CSV table of C-alpha atoms in Angstrom, one decimal:
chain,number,residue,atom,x,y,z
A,1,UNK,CA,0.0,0.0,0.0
A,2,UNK,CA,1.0,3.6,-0.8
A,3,UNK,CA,1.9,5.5,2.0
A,4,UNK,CA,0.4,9.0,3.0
A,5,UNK,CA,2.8,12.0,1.9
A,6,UNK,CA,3.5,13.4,5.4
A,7,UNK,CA,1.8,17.3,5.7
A,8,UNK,CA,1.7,18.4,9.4
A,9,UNK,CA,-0.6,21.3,10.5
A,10,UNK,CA,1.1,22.7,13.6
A,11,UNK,CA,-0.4,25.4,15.7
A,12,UNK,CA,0.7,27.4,18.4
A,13,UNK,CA,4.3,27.4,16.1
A,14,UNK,CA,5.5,30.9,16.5
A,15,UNK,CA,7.0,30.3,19.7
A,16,UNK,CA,7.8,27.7,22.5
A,17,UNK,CA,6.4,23.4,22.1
A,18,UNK,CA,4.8,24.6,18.9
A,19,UNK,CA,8.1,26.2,17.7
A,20,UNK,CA,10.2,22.9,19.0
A,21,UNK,CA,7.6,20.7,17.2
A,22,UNK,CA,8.1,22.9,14.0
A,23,UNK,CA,11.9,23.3,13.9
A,24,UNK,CA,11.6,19.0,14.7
A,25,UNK,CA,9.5,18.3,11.3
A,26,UNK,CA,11.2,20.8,9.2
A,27,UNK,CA,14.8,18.9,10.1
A,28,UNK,CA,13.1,15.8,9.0
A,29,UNK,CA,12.4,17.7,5.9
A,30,UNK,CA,8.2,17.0,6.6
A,31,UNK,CA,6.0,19.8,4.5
A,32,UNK,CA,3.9,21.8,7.2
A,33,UNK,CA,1.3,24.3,7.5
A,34,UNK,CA,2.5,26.4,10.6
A,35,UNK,CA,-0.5,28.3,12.6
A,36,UNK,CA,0.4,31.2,14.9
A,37,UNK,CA,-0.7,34.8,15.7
A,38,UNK,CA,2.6,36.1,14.8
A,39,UNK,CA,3.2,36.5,10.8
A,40,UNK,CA,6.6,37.7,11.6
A,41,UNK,CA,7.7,34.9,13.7
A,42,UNK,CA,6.1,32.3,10.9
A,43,UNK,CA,8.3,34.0,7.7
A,44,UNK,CA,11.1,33.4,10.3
A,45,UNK,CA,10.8,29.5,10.8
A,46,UNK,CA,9.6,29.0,7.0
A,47,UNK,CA,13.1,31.3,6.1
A,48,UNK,CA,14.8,29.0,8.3
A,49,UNK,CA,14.2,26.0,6.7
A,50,UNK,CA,14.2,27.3,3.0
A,51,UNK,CA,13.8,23.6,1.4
A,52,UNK,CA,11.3,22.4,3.4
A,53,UNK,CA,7.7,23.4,2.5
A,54,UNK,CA,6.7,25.4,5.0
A,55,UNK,CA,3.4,27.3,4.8
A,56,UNK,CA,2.3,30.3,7.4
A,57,UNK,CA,-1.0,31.0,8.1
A,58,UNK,CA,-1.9,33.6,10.9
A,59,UNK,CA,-5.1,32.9,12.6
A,60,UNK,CA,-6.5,33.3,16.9
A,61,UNK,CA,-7.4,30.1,17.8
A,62,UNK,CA,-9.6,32.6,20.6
A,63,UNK,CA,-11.9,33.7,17.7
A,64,UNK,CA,-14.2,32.0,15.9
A,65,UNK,CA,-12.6,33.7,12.5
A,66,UNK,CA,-9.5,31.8,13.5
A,67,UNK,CA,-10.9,28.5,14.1
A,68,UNK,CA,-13.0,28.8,11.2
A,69,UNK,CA,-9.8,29.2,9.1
A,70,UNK,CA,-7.4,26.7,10.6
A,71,UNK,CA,-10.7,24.2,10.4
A,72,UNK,CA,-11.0,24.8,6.6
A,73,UNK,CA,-6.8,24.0,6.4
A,74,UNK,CA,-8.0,21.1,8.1
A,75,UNK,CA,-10.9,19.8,6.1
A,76,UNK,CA,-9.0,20.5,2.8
A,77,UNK,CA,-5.2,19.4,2.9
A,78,UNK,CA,-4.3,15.8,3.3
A,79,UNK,CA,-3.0,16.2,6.6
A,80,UNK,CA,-1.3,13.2,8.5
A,81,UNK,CA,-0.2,15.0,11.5
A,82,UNK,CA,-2.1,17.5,13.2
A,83,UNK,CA,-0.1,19.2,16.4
A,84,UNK,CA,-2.7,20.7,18.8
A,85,UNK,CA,-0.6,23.1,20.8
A,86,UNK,CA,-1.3,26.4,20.6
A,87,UNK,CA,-1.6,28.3,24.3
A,88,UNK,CA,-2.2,31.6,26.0
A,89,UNK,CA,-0.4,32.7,29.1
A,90,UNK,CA,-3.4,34.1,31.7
A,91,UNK,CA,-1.6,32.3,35.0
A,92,UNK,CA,-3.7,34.0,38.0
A,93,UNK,CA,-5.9,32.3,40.5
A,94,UNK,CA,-9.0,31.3,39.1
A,95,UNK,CA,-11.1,33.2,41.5
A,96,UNK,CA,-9.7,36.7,39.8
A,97,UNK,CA,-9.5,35.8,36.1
A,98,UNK,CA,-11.8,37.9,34.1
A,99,UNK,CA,-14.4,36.5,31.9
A,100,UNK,CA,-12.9,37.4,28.9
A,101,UNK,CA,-9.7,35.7,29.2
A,102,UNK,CA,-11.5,32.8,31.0
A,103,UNK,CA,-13.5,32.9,27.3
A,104,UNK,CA,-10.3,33.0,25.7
A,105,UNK,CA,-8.3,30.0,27.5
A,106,UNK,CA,-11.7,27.7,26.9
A,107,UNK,CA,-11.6,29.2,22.8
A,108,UNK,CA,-7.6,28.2,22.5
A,109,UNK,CA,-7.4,25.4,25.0
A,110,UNK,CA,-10.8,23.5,24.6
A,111,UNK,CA,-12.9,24.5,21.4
A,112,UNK,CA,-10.2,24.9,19.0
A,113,UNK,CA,-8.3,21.6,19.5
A,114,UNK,CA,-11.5,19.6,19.7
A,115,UNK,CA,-12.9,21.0,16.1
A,116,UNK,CA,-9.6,20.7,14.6
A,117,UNK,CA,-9.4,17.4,15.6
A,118,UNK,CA,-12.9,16.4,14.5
A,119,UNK,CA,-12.4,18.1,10.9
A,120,UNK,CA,-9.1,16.7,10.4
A,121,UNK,CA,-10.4,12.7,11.5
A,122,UNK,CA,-13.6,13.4,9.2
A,123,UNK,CA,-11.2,14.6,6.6
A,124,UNK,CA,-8.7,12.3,7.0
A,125,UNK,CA,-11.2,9.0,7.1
A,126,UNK,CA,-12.7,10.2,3.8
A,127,UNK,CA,-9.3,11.0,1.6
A,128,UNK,CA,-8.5,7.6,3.0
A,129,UNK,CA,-11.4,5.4,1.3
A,130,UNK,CA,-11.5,7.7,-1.7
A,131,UNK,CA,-7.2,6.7,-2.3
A,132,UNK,CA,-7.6,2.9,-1.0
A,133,UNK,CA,-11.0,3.1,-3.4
A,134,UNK,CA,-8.8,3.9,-6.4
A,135,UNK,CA,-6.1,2.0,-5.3
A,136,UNK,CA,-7.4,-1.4,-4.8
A,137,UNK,CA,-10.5,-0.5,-7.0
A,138,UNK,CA,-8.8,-3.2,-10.1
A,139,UNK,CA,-8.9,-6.1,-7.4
A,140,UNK,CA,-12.6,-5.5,-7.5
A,141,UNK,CA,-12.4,-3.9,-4.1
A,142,UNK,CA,-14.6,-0.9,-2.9
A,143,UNK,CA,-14.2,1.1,-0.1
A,144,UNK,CA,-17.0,3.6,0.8
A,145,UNK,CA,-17.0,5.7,3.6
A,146,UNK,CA,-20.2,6.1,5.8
A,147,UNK,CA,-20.3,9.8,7.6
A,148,UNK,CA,-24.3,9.2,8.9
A,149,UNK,CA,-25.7,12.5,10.0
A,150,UNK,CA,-28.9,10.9,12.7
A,151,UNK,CA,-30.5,8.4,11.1
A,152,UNK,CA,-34.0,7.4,12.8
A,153,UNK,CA,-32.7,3.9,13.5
A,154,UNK,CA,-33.2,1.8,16.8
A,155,UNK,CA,-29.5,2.6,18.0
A,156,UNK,CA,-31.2,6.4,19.1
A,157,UNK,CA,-34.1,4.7,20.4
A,158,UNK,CA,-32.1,2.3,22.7
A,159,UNK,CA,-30.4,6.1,24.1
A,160,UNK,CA,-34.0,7.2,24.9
A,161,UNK,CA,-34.2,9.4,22.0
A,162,UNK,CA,-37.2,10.6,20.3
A,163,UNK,CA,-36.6,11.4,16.8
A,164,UNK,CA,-40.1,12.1,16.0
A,165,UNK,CA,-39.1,15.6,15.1
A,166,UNK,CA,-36.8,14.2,11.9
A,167,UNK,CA,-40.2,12.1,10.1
């Protein structure tokens, strides 16, 4: 079987883990789409590496704009690695943080990782049966993959869930 051309999706890469995990790849010569706040500091790591393929893209992982974007990179690119590290550094007692940084740790530490992960396992599943469909499609061998949205089946009605509301 054909193996997956390796494409990372690192965020959180302008500085610190992210940065380490970056610099890491790039040595092994692994194509990456680097996320980060800082465009700067991106051009900087991709100018380090000049022969690896290293893309920038600038996005908050504390907005929904930001997550939107990453989460497209993620749904589109063949991705085989996905590095969920990007941070934000509000270290007080819990009791004093302010909502809006309390929004902002759950937004970069919580939301973000989980839909990136989602999109990029949906993604990932489906490229997968679509290559293995082509690729072992003249041994008479089809792969499909099933992505069910509900489906009024008895597996929701063993949960105790009416699904009335879909007929």
């Amino acid at each position: 079987m054909q193996s997956l051309t390796p494409l990372a999706l690192v965020t959180g890469a302008s500085s610190g883990i992210g940065l380490s995990f970056a610099r890491r790849l790039a040595a092994r010569g692994d194509p990456m789409i680097v996320v980060g706040r800082r465009q700067q500091r991106l051009d900087a790591l991709a100018a380090e590496f000049p022969a690896v393929n290293i893309r920038p893209v600038v996005a908050d992982l504390a907005s929904a704009a930001g997550i939107a974007t990453v989460a497209e990179l993620c749904r589109r690119e063949p991705l085989t690695l996905l590095i969920n590290n990007a941070g934000v550094a509000h270290y007080m007692p819990f009791t004093t943080l302010p909502p809006e940084k309390a929004s902002e740790l759950l937004q970069v530490k919580c939301i973000a990782p989980t839909l990136l992960a989602h999109v990029a396992a949906l993604s990932h599943l489906v490229s997968m049966s679509l290559a293995l469909h082509e690729e072992l499609g003249s041994a008479g061998l089809r792969v499909q993959a099933l992505c069910p949205g509900i489906v009024a089946t008895e597996f929701h009605e063993r949960q105790g869930m009416d699904l009335s509301a879909l007929a």
